[in-house]
Amino acid sequence: MKVGVVGLGTMGAGIAQLCVEAGIDTVGREVTADLGAKGRDRIVHFLTRKVEKGQIESFDIDRLTVTTELAGLAECDVVVEAIVEELGPKRELFAELERICRPDTVLATNTSALSVTEIAAATSSPERVVGMHFFNPAPLMPLVEIVRAELTSDAAFDTAYALGETLGKHPIRCHDTPGFVVNRVLIPLLNDCVRVLDEARVGAEDLDAGMRHGAGWPMGPCELLDLVGIDVHVHASDALYDKLREPRMAAPPRLVAMANAGLLGRKSGRGFYTY
Ligand code: CAA
């Protein structure tokens, strides 16, 4: 089996890491050689840590090929897309993947809040398009949502589900509704948490401690937003609000201001916390 991953950012690198760890031949595609090298370094770093901690015995990084050419994905059985969370670029990419890949290649998107059906509609073979939504950090979070779009075939769906299992994940089956299962619940919940900061005049640290110690969350909402990326969360909120028009789904002004100011969380060095 050969798996392609398009985009080696946080999510793509995490997904490619899972593939390498599972012993699968993996092709990672980035737009520049420099970004490709960064993705590869990230994968090597985390897999090396796992070896150091005795969680795995070894890994074979030669399973991973990094390329800037989409043509490098031609022989893949499954391609997982993890590029920028915008419909236009994703649709363009899927139309190109359809031209480049074999007719039986399953084309999966890791979108978190866009419509898989709308992405699939950019191809003339929407039956092979499916959602595979991993959670951040992909190597650590057990869940993957396998998303059936309007025209997804059983064969493509089953292939994606089986790949999720091969990668050691707990897959769940769902349909292409806004936010699928987890983000439909989590995004408005995190937005509520941010509104509470102002309503209850509580600081980020106390709110985080409240949700960790009072609700059993593994990390507080502000820590989690910093991990996910404030910009990513605002984007996902906008996409959900666009579709469902529920006020709780709209990004709170505080988060929009943070995103505009470049306070994106861990990746920019500052969000609710400073890193
Ligand atoms: N690959 C492998 N290992 C990684 C890693 C990665 N990408 N990132 C971090 N790690 C390792 C680190 O190396 C670290 O170990 P060392 O410090 O020894 O090197 C280890 O993982 C993390 O150690 P922690 O003690 O911090 O781990 P933890 O037990 O606290 O768990 C967590 C961390 C799994 C992130 C946990 O805090 C958690 O479950 N948080 C909630 C995360 C969550 O809710 N994610 C969903 C976000 S929403 C989303 O993703 C949806 C969307 O569409 C935007």
GROMACS .gro file of C-alpha atoms and ligand atoms in nm:
model
  329
    1MET     CA    1   0.000   0.000   0.000
    2LYS     CA    2   0.115   0.352  -0.077
    3VAL     CA    3  -0.034   0.666   0.079
    4GLY     CA    4   0.012   1.025  -0.035
    5VAL     CA    5  -0.022   1.324   0.195
    6VAL     CA    6  -0.062   1.667   0.037
    7GLY     CA    7   0.057   1.943   0.268
    8LEU     CA    8   0.312   1.871   0.543
    9GLY     CA    9   0.201   2.136   0.791
   10THR     CA   10   0.093   2.044   1.143
   11MET     CA   11  -0.184   1.808   1.035
   12GLY     CA   12  -0.022   1.669   0.719
   13ALA     CA   13   0.307   1.598   0.894
   14GLY     CA   14   0.117   1.426   1.174
   15ILE     CA   15  -0.074   1.210   0.926
   16ALA     CA   16   0.243   1.124   0.731
   17GLN     CA   17   0.411   1.037   1.064
   18LEU     CA   18   0.132   0.790   1.138
   19CYS     CA   19   0.180   0.631   0.796
   20VAL     CA   20   0.557   0.595   0.841
   21GLU     CA   21   0.501   0.453   1.189
   22ALA     CA   22   0.260   0.197   1.042
   23GLY     CA   23   0.529   0.093   0.792
   24ILE     CA   24   0.343   0.230   0.490
   25ASP     CA   25   0.525   0.374   0.187
   26THR     CA   26   0.437   0.741   0.207
   27VAL     CA   27   0.472   1.030  -0.035
   28GLY     CA   28   0.452   1.375   0.121
   29ARG     CA   29   0.400   1.670  -0.108
   30GLU     CA   30   0.477   2.031  -0.019
   31VAL     CA   31   0.487   2.341  -0.238
   32THR     CA   32   0.856   2.413  -0.172
   33ALA     CA   33   1.152   2.189  -0.093
   34ASP     CA   34   1.212   2.394   0.223
   35LEU     CA   35   0.861   2.331   0.358
   36GLY     CA   36   0.897   1.965   0.263
   37ALA     CA   37   1.222   1.942   0.460
   38LYS     CA   38   1.057   2.110   0.761
   39GLY     CA   39   0.774   1.856   0.755
   40ARG     CA   40   1.020   1.570   0.731
   41ASP     CA   41   1.230   1.708   1.020
   42ARG     CA   42   0.918   1.734   1.234
   43ILE     CA   43   0.831   1.371   1.164
   44VAL     CA   44   1.186   1.253   1.241
   45HIS     CA   45   1.185   1.459   1.563
   46PHE     CA   46   0.866   1.308   1.704
   47LEU     CA   47   0.948   0.953   1.595
   48THR     CA   48   1.295   0.987   1.750
   49ARG     CA   49   1.132   1.103   2.077
   50LYS     CA   50   0.909   0.796   2.066
   51VAL     CA   51   1.213   0.571   2.031
   52GLU     CA   52   1.393   0.756   2.313
   53LYS     CA   53   1.090   0.709   2.537
   54GLY     CA   54   1.069   0.341   2.448
   55GLN     CA   55   0.724   0.377   2.289
   56ILE     CA   56   0.850   0.226   1.962
   57GLU     CA   57   1.163   0.026   1.888
   58SER     CA   58   1.258   0.192   1.564
   59PHE     CA   59   1.118   0.355   1.251
   60ASP     CA   60   1.213   0.349   0.887
   61ILE     CA   61   1.220   0.706   0.757
   62ASP     CA   62   1.306   0.572   0.411
   63ARG     CA   63   0.937   0.489   0.386
   64LEU     CA   64   0.884   0.863   0.339
   65THR     CA   65   0.950   1.038   0.009
   66VAL     CA   66   0.908   1.415   0.005
   67THR     CA   67   0.835   1.586  -0.324
   68THR     CA   68   0.718   1.919  -0.461
   69GLU     CA   69   0.554   1.748  -0.760
   70LEU     CA   70   0.193   1.636  -0.750
   71ALA     CA   71   0.293   1.379  -1.013
   72GLY     CA   72   0.481   1.203  -0.732
   73LEU     CA   73   0.140   1.090  -0.601
   74ALA     CA   74   0.045   0.906  -0.921
   75GLU     CA   75   0.100   0.557  -0.778
   76CYS     CA   76  -0.073   0.609  -0.443
   77ASP     CA   77  -0.369   0.397  -0.334
   78VAL     CA   78  -0.500   0.671  -0.106
   79VAL     CA   79  -0.415   1.042  -0.108
   80VAL     CA   80  -0.498   1.246   0.203
   81GLU     CA   81  -0.522   1.620   0.149
   82ALA     CA   82  -0.418   1.848   0.437
   83ILE     CA   83  -0.361   2.187   0.271
   84VAL     CA   84  -0.501   2.529   0.362
   85GLU     CA   85  -0.862   2.521   0.494
   86GLU     CA   86  -1.014   2.704   0.195
   87LEU     CA   87  -1.260   2.564  -0.052
   88GLY     CA   88  -1.107   2.715  -0.369
   89PRO     CA   89  -0.757   2.571  -0.331
   90LYS     CA   90  -0.895   2.235  -0.216
   91ARG     CA   91  -1.126   2.210  -0.517
   92GLU     CA   92  -0.841   2.297  -0.754
   93LEU     CA   93  -0.620   2.037  -0.590
   94PHE     CA   94  -0.882   1.760  -0.615
   95ALA     CA   95  -0.941   1.836  -0.983
   96GLU     CA   96  -0.565   1.800  -1.038
   97LEU     CA   97  -0.539   1.484  -0.827
   98GLU     CA   98  -0.811   1.330  -1.038
   99ARG     CA   99  -0.603   1.390  -1.350
  100ILE     CA  100  -0.279   1.263  -1.195
  101CYS     CA  101  -0.385   0.961  -0.988
  102ARG     CA  102  -0.506   0.619  -1.098
  103PRO     CA  103  -0.886   0.595  -1.140
  104ASP     CA  104  -0.908   0.368  -0.835
  105THR     CA  105  -0.709   0.597  -0.602
  106VAL     CA  106  -0.920   0.709  -0.307
  107LEU     CA  107  -0.900   1.085  -0.257
  108ALA     CA  108  -0.949   1.188   0.105
  109THR     CA  109  -0.972   1.534   0.258
  110ASN     CA  110  -0.876   1.619   0.615
  111THR     CA  111  -1.102   1.926   0.610
  112SER     CA  112  -1.241   2.008   0.953
  113ALA     CA  113  -1.536   2.229   0.865
  114LEU     CA  114  -1.576   2.252   0.487
  115SER     CA  115  -1.815   2.038   0.286
  116VAL     CA  116  -1.659   1.718   0.151
  117THR     CA  117  -1.937   1.707  -0.109
  118GLU     CA  118  -1.841   2.051  -0.242
  119ILE     CA  119  -1.477   1.943  -0.265
  120ALA     CA  120  -1.578   1.618  -0.441
  121ALA     CA  121  -1.790   1.813  -0.690
  122ALA     CA  122  -1.470   1.962  -0.837
  123THR     CA  123  -1.396   1.617  -0.981
  124SER     CA  124  -1.584   1.402  -1.232
  125SER     CA  125  -1.538   1.099  -1.005
  126PRO     CA  126  -1.690   1.218  -0.675
  127GLU     CA  127  -1.757   0.858  -0.571
  128ARG     CA  128  -1.390   0.817  -0.477
  129VAL     CA  129  -1.381   1.125  -0.256
  130VAL     CA  130  -1.421   1.082   0.120
  131GLY     CA  131  -1.344   1.276   0.439
  132MET     CA  132  -1.073   1.157   0.679
  133HIS     CA  133  -1.079   1.410   0.960
  134PHE     CA  134  -0.792   1.371   1.207
  135PHE     CA  135  -0.762   1.567   1.530
  136ASN     CA  136  -0.473   1.782   1.644
  137PRO     CA  137  -0.213   1.653   1.732
  138ALA     CA  138  -0.288   1.378   1.482
  139PRO     CA  139  -0.029   1.132   1.614
  140LEU     CA  140  -0.170   1.154   1.967
  141MET     CA  141  -0.546   1.192   1.924
  142PRO     CA  142  -0.711   0.851   1.876
  143LEU     CA  143  -1.009   0.967   1.668
  144VAL     CA  144  -1.052   0.990   1.293
  145GLU     CA  145  -1.392   1.080   1.150
  146ILE     CA  146  -1.460   0.896   0.824
  147VAL     CA  147  -1.698   1.121   0.636
  148ARG     CA  148  -1.937   1.000   0.371
  149ALA     CA  149  -2.014   1.272   0.117
  150GLU     CA  150  -2.333   1.261  -0.093
  151LEU     CA  151  -2.178   1.049  -0.369
  152THR     CA  152  -1.903   0.859  -0.183
  153SER     CA  153  -1.895   0.492  -0.284
  154ASP     CA  154  -1.896   0.213  -0.027
  155ALA     CA  155  -1.558   0.100  -0.161
  156ALA     CA  156  -1.392   0.439  -0.105
  157PHE     CA  157  -1.553   0.473   0.237
  158ASP     CA  158  -1.438   0.127   0.344
  159THR     CA  159  -1.083   0.191   0.219
  160ALA     CA  160  -1.062   0.512   0.424
  161TYR     CA  161  -1.206   0.338   0.730
  162ALA     CA  162  -0.957   0.052   0.698
  163LEU     CA  163  -0.668   0.297   0.659
  164GLY     CA  164  -0.780   0.472   0.978
  165GLU     CA  165  -0.761   0.138   1.159
  166THR     CA  166  -0.421   0.055   1.005
  167LEU     CA  167  -0.293   0.387   1.138
  168GLY     CA  168  -0.398   0.279   1.486
  169LYS     CA  169  -0.689   0.521   1.510
  170HIS     CA  170  -1.042   0.477   1.634
  171PRO     CA  171  -1.248   0.560   1.323
  172ILE     CA  172  -1.612   0.666   1.346
  173ARG     CA  173  -1.856   0.677   1.056
  174CYS     CA  174  -2.039   0.999   0.983
  175HIS     CA  175  -2.205   1.200   0.710
  176ASP     CA  176  -2.105   1.524   0.546
  177THR     CA  177  -2.293   1.762   0.773
  178PRO     CA  178  -2.136   2.090   0.891
  179GLY     CA  179  -1.861   2.018   1.148
  180PHE     CA  180  -1.932   1.643   1.116
  181VAL     CA  181  -1.964   1.510   1.472
  182VAL     CA  182  -1.695   1.649   1.701
  183ASN     CA  183  -1.650   2.000   1.564
  184ARG     CA  184  -2.029   2.046   1.550
  185VAL     CA  185  -2.013   2.021   1.928
  186LEU     CA  186  -1.661   2.143   2.008
  187ILE     CA  187  -1.652   2.466   1.806
  188PRO     CA  188  -1.957   2.633   1.965
  189LEU     CA  189  -1.842   2.500   2.302
  190LEU     CA  190  -1.500   2.664   2.267
  191ASN     CA  191  -1.669   2.985   2.151
  192ASP     CA  192  -1.884   2.974   2.466
  193CYS     CA  193  -1.570   2.932   2.673
  194VAL     CA  194  -1.419   3.246   2.519
  195ARG     CA  195  -1.741   3.444   2.579
  196VAL     CA  196  -1.735   3.332   2.942
  197LEU     CA  197  -1.392   3.494   2.980
  198ASP     CA  198  -1.559   3.834   2.948
  199GLU     CA  199  -1.901   3.752   3.095
  200ALA     CA  200  -1.764   3.595   3.412
  201ARG     CA  201  -1.460   3.826   3.428
  202VAL     CA  202  -1.235   3.524   3.465
  203GLY     CA  203  -0.877   3.493   3.341
  204ALA     CA  204  -0.760   3.233   3.087
  205GLU     CA  205  -0.566   3.041   3.351
  206ASP     CA  206  -0.865   3.015   3.586
  207LEU     CA  207  -1.101   2.919   3.305
  208ASP     CA  208  -0.855   2.650   3.193
  209ALA     CA  209  -0.816   2.523   3.547
  210GLY     CA  210  -1.195   2.523   3.582
  211MET     CA  211  -1.251   2.305   3.277
  212ARG     CA  212  -0.959   2.075   3.358
  213HIS     CA  213  -1.045   2.020   3.721
  214GLY     CA  214  -1.422   2.063   3.707
  215ALA     CA  215  -1.509   1.902   3.375
  216GLY     CA  216  -1.220   1.659   3.330
  217TRP     CA  217  -1.084   1.815   3.009
  218PRO     CA  218  -0.726   1.704   2.934
  219MET     CA  219  -0.634   2.065   2.861
  220GLY     CA  220  -0.822   2.390   2.918
  221PRO     CA  221  -1.011   2.567   2.634
  222CYS     CA  222  -0.757   2.851   2.604
  223GLU     CA  223  -0.465   2.606   2.593
  224LEU     CA  224  -0.655   2.404   2.336
  225LEU     CA  225  -0.729   2.708   2.119
  226ASP     CA  226  -0.359   2.799   2.133
  227LEU     CA  227  -0.276   2.444   2.023
  228VAL     CA  228  -0.530   2.432   1.739
  229GLY     CA  229  -0.440   2.786   1.622
  230ILE     CA  230  -0.665   3.089   1.675
  231ASP     CA  231  -0.681   3.150   1.299
  232VAL     CA  232  -0.775   2.789   1.228
  233HIS     CA  233  -1.050   2.802   1.490
  234VAL     CA  234  -1.188   3.135   1.362
  235HIS     CA  235  -1.190   2.992   1.011
  236ALA     CA  236  -1.376   2.680   1.123
  237SER     CA  237  -1.625   2.890   1.323
  238ASP     CA  238  -1.692   3.107   1.018
  239ALA     CA  239  -1.751   2.799   0.804
  240LEU     CA  240  -1.995   2.650   1.056
  241TYR     CA  241  -2.176   2.979   1.111
  242ASP     CA  242  -2.205   3.022   0.736
  243LYS     CA  243  -2.386   2.691   0.709
  244LEU     CA  244  -2.593   2.680   1.028
  245ARG     CA  245  -2.641   3.043   1.133
  246GLU     CA  246  -2.642   2.957   1.501
  247PRO     CA  247  -2.509   3.257   1.699
  248ARG     CA  248  -2.287   3.033   1.916
  249MET     CA  249  -2.099   2.922   1.605
  250ALA     CA  250  -1.987   3.273   1.514
  251ALA     CA  251  -1.632   3.344   1.627
  252PRO     CA  252  -1.631   3.575   1.933
  253PRO     CA  253  -1.489   3.924   1.852
  254ARG     CA  254  -1.203   3.861   2.097
  255LEU     CA  255  -1.082   3.567   1.885
  256VAL     CA  256  -1.123   3.757   1.559
  257ALA     CA  257  -0.913   4.042   1.703
  258MET     CA  258  -0.646   3.795   1.818
  259ALA     CA  259  -0.633   3.634   1.474
  260ASN     CA  260  -0.606   3.976   1.305
  261ALA     CA  261  -0.325   4.076   1.541
  262GLY     CA  262  -0.128   3.760   1.464
  263LEU     CA  263  -0.180   3.615   1.812
  264LEU     CA  264  -0.231   3.268   1.669
  265GLY     CA  265  -0.127   3.054   1.966
  266ARG     CA  266   0.169   2.819   1.988
  267LYS     CA  267   0.269   2.849   1.626
  268SER     CA  268   0.319   3.228   1.646
  269GLY     CA  269   0.465   3.217   1.997
  270ARG     CA  270   0.172   3.401   2.153
  271GLY     CA  271  -0.203   3.349   2.189
  272PHE     CA  272  -0.380   3.333   2.523
  273TYR     CA  273  -0.039   3.235   2.658
  274THR     CA  274   0.318   3.317   2.560
  275TYR     CA  275   0.539   3.029   2.445
  276CAA     N1  276   0.375   1.336   1.735
  276CAA     C1  277   0.420   1.257   1.830
  276CAA     N2  278   0.437   1.295   1.952
  276CAA     C2  279   0.403   1.421   1.981
  276CAA     C3  280   0.351   1.508   1.889
  276CAA     C4  281   0.339   1.462   1.761
  276CAA     N3  282   0.295   1.538   1.662
  276CAA     N4  283   0.326   1.626   1.949
  276CAA     C5  284   0.362   1.611   2.076
  276CAA     N5  285   0.409   1.487   2.093
  276CAA     C6  286   0.463   1.425   2.211
  276CAA     C7  287   0.565   1.516   2.267
  276CAA     O1  288   0.691   1.472   2.220
  276CAA     C8  289   0.546   1.502   2.414
  276CAA     O2  290   0.643   1.421   2.468
  276CAA     P1  291   0.785   1.483   2.519
  276CAA     O3  292   0.755   1.613   2.586
  276CAA     O4  293   0.834   1.378   2.610
  276CAA     O5  294   0.868   1.498   2.398
  276CAA     C9  295   0.413   1.428   2.426
  276CAA     O6  296   0.363   1.405   2.301
  276CAA    C10  297   0.310   1.510   2.490
  276CAA     O7  298   0.331   1.487   2.615
  276CAA     P2  299   0.226   1.542   2.712
  276CAA     O8  300   0.268   1.495   2.848
  276CAA     O9  301   0.202   1.687   2.690
  276CAA    O10  302   0.101   1.459   2.667
  276CAA     P3  303  -0.036   1.460   2.734
  276CAA    O11  304  -0.052   1.330   2.798
  276CAA    O12  305  -0.051   1.584   2.813
  276CAA    O13  306  -0.134   1.466   2.610
  276CAA    C11  307  -0.260   1.573   2.445
  276CAA    C12  308  -0.126   1.569   2.518
  276CAA    C13  309  -0.287   1.442   2.376
  276CAA    C14  310  -0.247   1.684   2.342
  276CAA    C15  311  -0.370   1.600   2.550
  276CAA    O14  312  -0.339   1.715   2.622
  276CAA    C16  313  -0.505   1.616   2.488
  276CAA    O15  314  -0.572   1.522   2.459
  276CAA     N6  315  -0.545   1.742   2.463
  276CAA    C17  316  -0.669   1.772   2.394
  276CAA    C18  317  -0.639   1.786   2.248
  276CAA    C19  318  -0.765   1.806   2.169
  276CAA    O16  319  -0.875   1.818   2.218
  276CAA     N7  320  -0.745   1.807   2.038
  276CAA    C20  321  -0.854   1.828   1.947
  276CAA    C21  322  -0.841   1.964   1.894
  276CAA     S1  323  -0.978   2.003   1.791
  276CAA    C22  324  -0.933   1.951   1.643
  276CAA    O17  325  -0.825   1.906   1.615
  276CAA    C23  326  -1.039   1.961   1.543
  276CAA    C24  327  -1.013   2.049   1.431
  276CAA    O18  328  -1.062   2.019   1.327
  276CAA    C25  329  -0.940   2.180   1.445
   0.00000   0.00000   0.00000
